[in-house]
Amino acid sequence: MAAHARRLCHIAFHVPAGQPLAQDLQRLFGFQPLAVREAGGWRQLALRSGDAIFLVNEGAGPGEPLYGLDPRHAVPSATNLCFDVDDASAAARALATRGCRVPVPPVNVRDAQGTATYAVVSSPAGNLSLTLLERAGYHGPFLPGFGPVSSKADSGWVSHVDHLTLACMPGSSPKLRRWFQDCLGFHHLPLNPGEDPELGLEVVVQSGHGGLRLTALQNPSGSVVPTLVLAESLPGATNRQDQVEQFLVRHRGPGLQHVGLYTPNIMEASEGMAVAGGRLLTPPKAYYQQPGKEGQILAAGFKPSLLARQGILLDGDKGKFLLQVFTKSLFAEDTFFLELIQRQGATGFGQDNIRALWQSMQEEAARGQKA
């Protein structure tokens, strides 16, 4: 039996003391403090934007941080996905019977606002662990053990997490797909009609120079869990690393490469982040000069010059469109980044946009090598 996730509670990060992730999320990307806990050598700060919650675990205590696991990873990293489940103890037992490692068996936590139970399970996706959380009996602002933090009003830029993308080793997507299917109840979401789940969607970014394989997974209807995307590199005839290969090297293994944050107004969100100092990835100039691109943008109700100014990508047809913009890495190691996404009926991820992202990251890496 799978441990069915009902909702994504939060995404946890591990950073050393003094690393500016929490400050950057507030100052540059509109997140606001929600709750904090300081104990055992850890400072744990939960930040919210809409329904998207990031938990920044800062420090390195002798024990484990509450609701997670210290992976002792070599670089700052997104390390944990916390999912609401109906029964954390039963879910942990079910996964243990499937051979999953449960480094943190069920733990009960209580404060004046109620109780919660959680367990932490290791995943086959590098340093990423999964927390199974049962909190129906809790009525506080976040989780037991955390104190509330007063903050200003939410910026309103982001409403929820749209998707989570894992950078995977070449050839590992089928194994990871089966693990998330068998253990957490995910199932294959075709990005193309008739797509083979073993092959996923192959996006050739340049003839003879490799590309990306994307496999999308979703939870059963009725749950509020973001789409999970597995990304791996296709073999190519170039010595230059693509975005997934770069992540694997700099992150020192597979892991959570980026989080797609849904925004109802990508123009307002990207402009607000840019004004605040957030660094957005610039797509190649040729992207907006592609044949038919101007008409496509106009058909979606936007001005090409405004999208180009903000670096916003647009893909789609037949009245269904997708808009995306990507930040540069939130870490000095040039690994994890954020994506803003606005959907106008489109459900996929835009093959043309994937190629543009690949090319812009290649150009960004080349600029860094020249600096």
Short mmCIF file of C-alpha atoms in Angstrom, two decimals:
data_model
loop_
_atom_site.label_atom_id
_atom_site.label_comp_id
_atom_site.label_asym_id
_atom_site.label_seq_id
_atom_site.Cartn_x
_atom_site.Cartn_y
_atom_site.Cartn_z
CA MET A 1 0.00 0.00 0.00
CA ALA A 2 1.32 3.46 -0.92
CA ALA A 3 1.49 6.34 1.59
CA HIS A 4 -0.82 8.73 -0.25
CA ALA A 5 0.12 12.38 0.14
CA ARG A 6 -2.81 14.77 0.48
CA ARG A 7 -1.04 18.13 0.40
CA LEU A 8 2.41 19.66 0.28
CA CYS A 9 3.01 21.25 3.68
CA HIS A 10 6.41 22.81 3.03
CA ILE A 11 9.79 22.52 1.31
CA ALA A 12 12.78 22.51 3.66
CA PHE A 13 16.30 23.82 3.03
CA HIS A 14 19.53 23.27 4.95
CA VAL A 15 22.02 26.14 4.99
CA PRO A 16 25.00 27.01 7.21
CA ALA A 17 24.71 29.77 9.82
CA GLY A 18 24.88 33.19 8.19
CA GLN A 19 23.83 32.03 4.72
CA PRO A 20 21.37 34.67 3.40
CA LEU A 21 18.64 32.41 1.96
CA ALA A 22 15.95 33.45 4.48
CA GLN A 23 16.73 37.15 4.01
CA ASP A 24 16.78 36.82 0.22
CA LEU A 25 13.40 35.06 0.16
CA GLN A 26 11.93 38.00 2.05
CA ARG A 27 13.81 40.89 0.45
CA LEU A 28 13.86 39.74 -3.16
CA PHE A 29 11.00 37.30 -3.66
CA GLY A 30 8.17 38.52 -1.45
CA PHE A 31 8.10 35.69 1.13
CA GLN A 32 7.08 36.68 4.66
CA PRO A 33 8.09 35.07 7.99
CA LEU A 34 5.41 32.76 9.37
CA ALA A 35 6.89 30.93 12.38
CA VAL A 36 10.26 30.33 14.00
CA ARG A 37 11.96 27.82 16.29
CA GLU A 38 15.42 28.11 17.85
CA ALA A 39 16.71 25.08 19.74
CA GLY A 40 19.51 22.52 19.74
CA GLY A 41 21.83 24.54 17.53
CA TRP A 42 19.18 25.13 14.87
CA ARG A 43 17.26 28.20 13.77
CA GLN A 44 14.25 27.09 11.78
CA LEU A 45 12.29 29.82 10.02
CA ALA A 46 9.13 29.12 8.02
CA LEU A 47 8.37 31.68 5.30
CA ARG A 48 5.19 31.93 3.27
CA SER A 49 4.04 33.37 -0.04
CA GLY A 50 0.44 32.46 -0.72
CA ASP A 51 0.16 28.76 0.06
CA ALA A 52 3.86 28.15 -0.73
CA ILE A 53 5.87 27.60 2.47
CA PHE A 54 9.67 27.28 2.63
CA LEU A 55 11.30 26.12 5.87
CA VAL A 56 14.90 27.32 6.19
CA ASN A 57 16.91 25.20 8.64
CA GLU A 58 19.99 27.24 9.50
CA GLY A 59 22.94 25.93 11.50
CA ALA A 60 24.04 22.39 12.30
CA GLY A 61 22.87 21.13 15.66
CA PRO A 62 24.02 17.87 17.27
CA GLY A 63 20.56 16.37 16.69
CA GLU A 64 18.00 16.48 13.91
CA PRO A 65 15.97 19.61 13.17
CA LEU A 66 12.28 19.28 14.01
CA TYR A 67 10.20 17.78 11.16
CA GLY A 68 13.26 16.85 9.16
CA LEU A 69 16.64 15.25 8.88
CA ASP A 70 20.08 16.81 8.66
CA PRO A 71 21.62 15.25 5.52
CA ARG A 72 25.09 16.75 6.18
CA HIS A 73 25.19 17.65 2.51
CA ALA A 74 28.29 19.30 1.09
CA VAL A 75 26.51 22.43 -0.20
CA PRO A 76 23.39 24.42 0.82
CA SER A 77 20.42 22.59 -0.60
CA ALA A 78 16.69 21.96 -0.73
CA THR A 79 16.63 18.76 1.29
CA ASN A 80 13.09 17.79 2.26
CA LEU A 81 9.52 17.70 0.98
CA CYS A 82 6.92 17.57 3.75
CA PHE A 83 3.56 16.04 2.80
CA ASP A 84 0.34 15.84 4.80
CA VAL A 85 -0.94 12.28 5.21
CA ASP A 86 -3.94 10.86 7.04
CA ASP A 87 -1.92 8.63 9.38
CA ALA A 88 1.84 9.22 9.65
CA SER A 89 2.54 6.07 11.66
CA ALA A 90 0.63 3.82 9.26
CA ALA A 91 2.28 5.53 6.26
CA ALA A 92 5.75 4.99 7.73
CA ARG A 93 4.99 1.30 8.40
CA ALA A 94 3.69 0.86 4.85
CA LEU A 95 6.85 2.33 3.35
CA ALA A 96 9.09 0.31 5.66
CA THR A 97 7.42 -2.88 4.41
CA ARG A 98 8.31 -1.79 0.89
CA GLY A 99 11.97 -1.61 1.88
CA CYS A 100 12.14 2.16 2.35
CA ARG A 101 14.54 3.50 4.95
CA VAL A 102 12.82 5.44 7.76
CA PRO A 103 15.67 7.27 9.55
CA VAL A 104 13.22 9.20 11.77
CA PRO A 105 10.42 6.89 12.99
CA PRO A 106 7.09 8.45 14.02
CA VAL A 107 7.52 11.35 16.46
CA ASN A 108 4.71 13.08 18.38
CA VAL A 109 5.02 16.84 18.93
CA ARG A 110 2.68 18.91 21.08
CA ASP A 111 2.20 22.51 22.14
CA ALA A 112 -0.69 24.68 23.34
CA GLN A 113 -2.25 24.67 19.85
CA GLY A 114 -2.48 20.89 19.52
CA THR A 115 -0.50 17.90 18.32
CA ALA A 116 1.19 16.54 15.20
CA THR A 117 2.93 13.29 14.28
CA TYR A 118 5.63 12.95 11.66
CA ALA A 119 8.13 10.47 10.25
CA VAL A 120 10.99 11.02 7.79
CA VAL A 121 11.65 8.67 4.89
CA SER A 122 14.73 8.60 2.67
CA SER A 123 14.13 8.88 -1.07
CA PRO A 124 16.21 7.56 -3.97
CA ALA A 125 16.59 11.16 -5.26
CA GLY A 126 20.00 12.08 -3.85
CA ASN A 127 19.91 13.98 -0.56
CA LEU A 128 16.13 14.58 -0.72
CA SER A 129 14.09 13.13 2.14
CA LEU A 130 10.32 13.09 2.61
CA THR A 131 8.45 13.99 5.79
CA LEU A 132 5.06 12.35 6.31
CA LEU A 133 3.02 14.68 8.52
CA GLU A 134 -0.24 14.12 10.35
CA ARG A 135 -1.57 17.39 11.77
CA ALA A 136 -5.38 17.22 11.82
CA GLY A 137 -5.22 17.91 15.56
CA TYR A 138 -3.17 21.08 15.25
CA HIS A 139 -4.65 24.59 15.05
CA GLY A 140 -1.63 26.91 15.19
CA PRO A 141 -0.18 29.02 12.37
CA PHE A 142 2.40 26.42 11.32
CA LEU A 143 3.45 23.38 13.37
CA PRO A 144 3.91 22.44 17.05
CA GLY A 145 7.17 23.73 18.52
CA PHE A 146 7.20 26.90 16.40
CA GLY A 147 6.32 30.37 17.62
CA PRO A 148 4.45 32.84 15.38
CA VAL A 149 6.29 35.72 13.75
CA SER A 150 4.67 39.07 13.07
CA SER A 151 5.23 40.25 9.51
CA LYS A 152 3.84 42.61 6.95
CA ALA A 153 1.16 41.59 4.49
CA ASP A 154 1.95 39.03 1.79
CA SER A 155 3.08 40.57 -1.51
CA GLY A 156 0.46 38.54 -3.36
CA TRP A 157 2.91 37.59 -6.13
CA VAL A 158 2.61 33.81 -5.60
CA SER A 159 -0.48 31.69 -4.90
CA HIS A 160 0.94 28.14 -4.57
CA VAL A 161 3.60 25.65 -5.69
CA ASP A 162 2.87 24.53 -9.25
CA HIS A 163 5.57 21.90 -9.67
CA LEU A 164 8.81 20.48 -8.28
CA THR A 165 11.66 19.49 -10.59
CA LEU A 166 14.26 16.92 -9.63
CA ALA A 167 17.57 16.77 -11.48
CA CYS A 168 18.32 13.06 -12.00
CA MET A 169 21.23 10.93 -13.08
CA PRO A 170 21.09 9.75 -16.71
CA GLY A 171 18.87 6.69 -17.06
CA SER A 172 17.40 6.95 -13.55
CA SER A 173 13.97 8.43 -14.39
CA PRO A 174 12.13 5.09 -14.81
CA LYS A 175 13.35 3.85 -11.41
CA LEU A 176 12.41 7.11 -9.69
CA ARG A 177 9.02 7.15 -11.40
CA ARG A 178 8.24 3.67 -10.13
CA TRP A 179 9.38 4.60 -6.59
CA PHE A 180 7.13 7.65 -6.37
CA GLN A 181 4.31 5.63 -7.91
CA ASP A 182 4.62 2.62 -5.62
CA CYS A 183 5.47 4.49 -2.42
CA LEU A 184 3.56 7.78 -2.62
CA GLY A 185 0.76 7.06 -5.07
CA PHE A 186 1.95 9.34 -7.89
CA HIS A 187 1.06 8.38 -11.46
CA HIS A 188 2.42 9.33 -14.86
CA LEU A 189 1.17 12.61 -16.37
CA PRO A 190 1.76 12.56 -20.16
CA LEU A 191 3.23 15.80 -21.50
CA ASN A 192 2.56 14.59 -25.05
CA PRO A 193 -0.37 12.45 -26.29
CA GLY A 194 0.52 8.76 -26.18
CA GLU A 195 3.76 9.39 -24.28
CA ASP A 196 5.57 6.27 -23.06
CA PRO A 197 6.15 6.63 -19.28
CA GLU A 198 9.46 4.79 -19.63
CA LEU A 199 10.70 7.39 -22.13
CA GLY A 200 8.94 10.54 -20.94
CA LEU A 201 9.10 13.66 -23.11
CA GLU A 202 12.37 14.02 -24.99
CA VAL A 203 13.22 17.65 -25.74
CA VAL A 204 16.08 17.90 -28.21
CA VAL A 205 17.47 21.38 -27.62
CA GLN A 206 19.87 21.35 -30.57
CA SER A 207 20.41 18.70 -33.22
CA GLY A 208 23.31 16.47 -32.26
CA HIS A 209 23.87 18.26 -28.96
CA GLY A 210 21.69 16.33 -26.54
CA GLY A 211 18.67 17.62 -24.69
CA LEU A 212 16.44 16.79 -21.76
CA ARG A 213 14.12 13.95 -20.84
CA LEU A 214 11.16 15.07 -18.71
CA THR A 215 8.82 12.71 -16.89
CA ALA A 216 5.89 14.33 -15.09
CA LEU A 217 4.06 12.71 -12.18
CA GLN A 218 0.90 13.77 -10.38
CA ASN A 219 -1.08 12.63 -7.36
CA PRO A 220 -4.66 11.31 -7.63
CA SER A 221 -7.43 13.89 -7.96
CA GLY A 222 -8.62 15.23 -4.64
CA SER A 223 -5.11 15.82 -3.32
CA VAL A 224 -3.37 19.21 -3.34
CA VAL A 225 0.11 18.06 -4.34
CA PRO A 226 2.24 19.80 -7.00
CA THR A 227 3.27 18.03 -10.16
CA LEU A 228 6.64 16.29 -9.78
CA VAL A 229 8.96 16.53 -12.79
CA LEU A 230 11.95 14.25 -13.27
CA ALA A 231 14.61 15.82 -15.51
CA GLU A 232 17.64 14.03 -16.91
CA SER A 233 20.09 14.78 -19.70
CA LEU A 234 19.98 13.06 -23.07
CA PRO A 235 23.30 11.95 -24.53
CA GLY A 236 24.83 14.48 -26.91
CA ALA A 237 27.94 15.24 -28.92
CA THR A 238 29.11 18.27 -26.97
CA ASN A 239 31.57 18.82 -24.16
CA ARG A 240 29.48 21.65 -22.69
CA GLN A 241 27.30 20.67 -19.74
CA ASP A 242 23.57 21.32 -19.91
CA GLN A 243 21.54 22.65 -16.98
CA VAL A 244 20.92 19.23 -15.42
CA GLU A 245 24.55 18.13 -15.74
CA GLN A 246 25.68 21.43 -14.21
CA PHE A 247 23.36 20.89 -11.26
CA LEU A 248 24.59 17.34 -10.67
CA VAL A 249 28.19 18.53 -10.57
CA ARG A 250 27.68 21.65 -8.47
CA HIS A 251 25.14 20.10 -6.12
CA ARG A 252 27.30 16.94 -5.93
CA GLY A 253 24.51 14.60 -6.86
CA PRO A 254 20.81 14.48 -7.73
CA GLY A 255 18.30 16.66 -5.92
CA LEU A 256 15.62 19.33 -6.12
CA GLN A 257 16.74 21.63 -8.95
CA HIS A 258 13.91 24.17 -8.88
CA VAL A 259 10.45 24.97 -7.57
CA GLY A 260 7.80 26.32 -9.93
CA LEU A 261 5.73 28.97 -8.11
CA TYR A 262 2.35 29.76 -9.61
CA THR A 263 1.51 33.42 -10.01
CA PRO A 264 -1.79 34.88 -11.25
CA ASN A 265 0.08 37.90 -12.66
CA ILE A 266 3.56 37.10 -13.95
CA MET A 267 4.14 40.64 -15.22
CA GLU A 268 3.54 42.15 -11.77
CA ALA A 269 5.48 39.40 -9.98
CA SER A 270 8.56 39.51 -12.21
CA GLU A 271 8.67 43.30 -12.18
CA GLY A 272 8.31 43.39 -8.39
CA MET A 273 11.10 40.88 -7.94
CA ALA A 274 13.38 42.70 -10.39
CA VAL A 275 12.78 46.04 -8.66
CA ALA A 276 13.58 44.40 -5.30
CA GLY A 277 16.90 43.17 -6.71
CA GLY A 278 15.97 39.60 -7.59
CA ARG A 279 18.14 38.30 -10.43
CA LEU A 280 16.10 36.90 -13.32
CA LEU A 281 17.55 34.77 -16.09
CA THR A 282 17.69 36.54 -19.45
CA PRO A 283 16.56 34.41 -22.42
CA PRO A 284 18.47 34.66 -25.71
CA LYS A 285 17.40 37.63 -27.88
CA ALA A 286 16.59 35.24 -30.70
CA TYR A 287 13.77 33.74 -28.60
CA TYR A 288 11.47 36.70 -29.27
CA GLN A 289 12.49 36.80 -32.95
CA GLN A 290 11.39 33.25 -33.74
CA PRO A 291 8.93 33.00 -36.65
CA GLY A 292 5.40 33.32 -35.29
CA LYS A 293 6.48 34.24 -31.74
CA GLU A 294 5.17 37.80 -31.93
CA GLY A 295 1.77 36.61 -33.15
CA GLN A 296 1.70 33.94 -30.44
CA ILE A 297 2.38 36.52 -27.74
CA LEU A 298 -0.25 38.90 -29.12
CA ALA A 299 -2.80 36.06 -29.30
CA ALA A 300 -2.24 35.45 -25.59
CA GLY A 301 -3.01 39.11 -24.86
CA PHE A 302 0.51 40.41 -24.18
CA LYS A 303 2.91 42.87 -25.78
CA PRO A 304 6.12 41.24 -27.03
CA SER A 305 8.24 44.21 -25.91
CA LEU A 306 6.97 43.94 -22.32
CA LEU A 307 7.65 40.18 -22.11
CA ALA A 308 11.14 40.71 -23.55
CA ARG A 309 11.89 43.45 -21.03
CA GLN A 310 11.11 41.10 -18.13
CA GLY A 311 12.61 37.98 -19.75
CA ILE A 312 9.24 36.18 -19.72
CA LEU A 313 8.86 33.14 -21.97
CA LEU A 314 5.53 32.24 -23.58
CA ASP A 315 4.47 29.01 -25.26
CA GLY A 316 1.20 27.44 -26.40
CA ASP A 317 -1.49 27.61 -29.05
CA LYS A 318 -5.23 27.16 -29.64
CA GLY A 319 -6.06 29.58 -26.84
CA LYS A 320 -3.97 27.74 -24.22
CA PHE A 321 -0.78 29.44 -23.14
CA LEU A 322 2.00 29.15 -20.60
CA LEU A 323 4.21 31.97 -19.31
CA GLN A 324 7.45 31.40 -17.38
CA VAL A 325 10.38 33.34 -15.99
CA PHE A 326 13.33 31.88 -14.08
CA THR A 327 15.53 33.32 -11.36
CA LYS A 328 19.25 32.82 -11.19
CA SER A 329 20.46 30.46 -8.48
CA LEU A 330 19.67 31.32 -4.86
CA PHE A 331 23.01 29.82 -3.78
CA ALA A 332 26.59 30.78 -4.58
CA GLU A 333 27.14 27.21 -5.81
CA ASP A 334 24.80 28.00 -8.75
CA THR A 335 22.37 25.15 -8.08
CA PHE A 336 18.78 25.66 -6.88
CA PHE A 337 16.59 28.32 -8.51
CA LEU A 338 12.95 29.46 -8.63
CA GLU A 339 10.50 29.64 -11.51
CA LEU A 340 7.45 31.86 -11.82
CA ILE A 341 4.71 30.30 -13.92
CA GLN A 342 1.32 31.55 -15.10
CA ARG A 343 -1.04 29.21 -16.93
CA GLN A 344 -3.77 30.26 -19.32
CA GLY A 345 -5.29 26.83 -19.91
CA ALA A 346 -1.98 25.09 -20.67
CA THR A 347 -1.01 22.08 -18.54
CA GLY A 348 2.48 21.19 -19.82
CA PHE A 349 5.83 22.97 -19.61
CA GLY A 350 6.44 24.32 -23.13
CA GLN A 351 9.06 22.61 -25.29
CA ASP A 352 10.16 25.90 -26.87
CA ASN A 353 10.57 27.40 -23.41
CA ILE A 354 12.64 24.44 -22.26
CA ARG A 355 14.98 24.98 -25.20
CA ALA A 356 15.17 28.70 -24.42
CA LEU A 357 15.93 27.99 -20.76
CA TRP A 358 18.66 25.54 -21.79
CA GLN A 359 20.23 28.09 -24.13
CA SER A 360 20.02 30.97 -21.64
CA MET A 361 21.65 28.87 -18.91
CA GLN A 362 24.39 27.89 -21.36
CA GLU A 363 24.98 31.56 -22.18
CA GLU A 364 24.95 32.48 -18.48
CA ALA A 365 27.55 29.79 -17.76
CA ALA A 366 29.70 31.05 -20.65
CA ARG A 367 29.55 34.61 -19.29
CA GLY A 368 30.61 33.32 -15.89
CA GLN A 369 33.63 31.55 -17.36
CA LYS A 370 34.75 34.78 -19.09
CA ALA A 371 34.39 36.89 -15.92
#
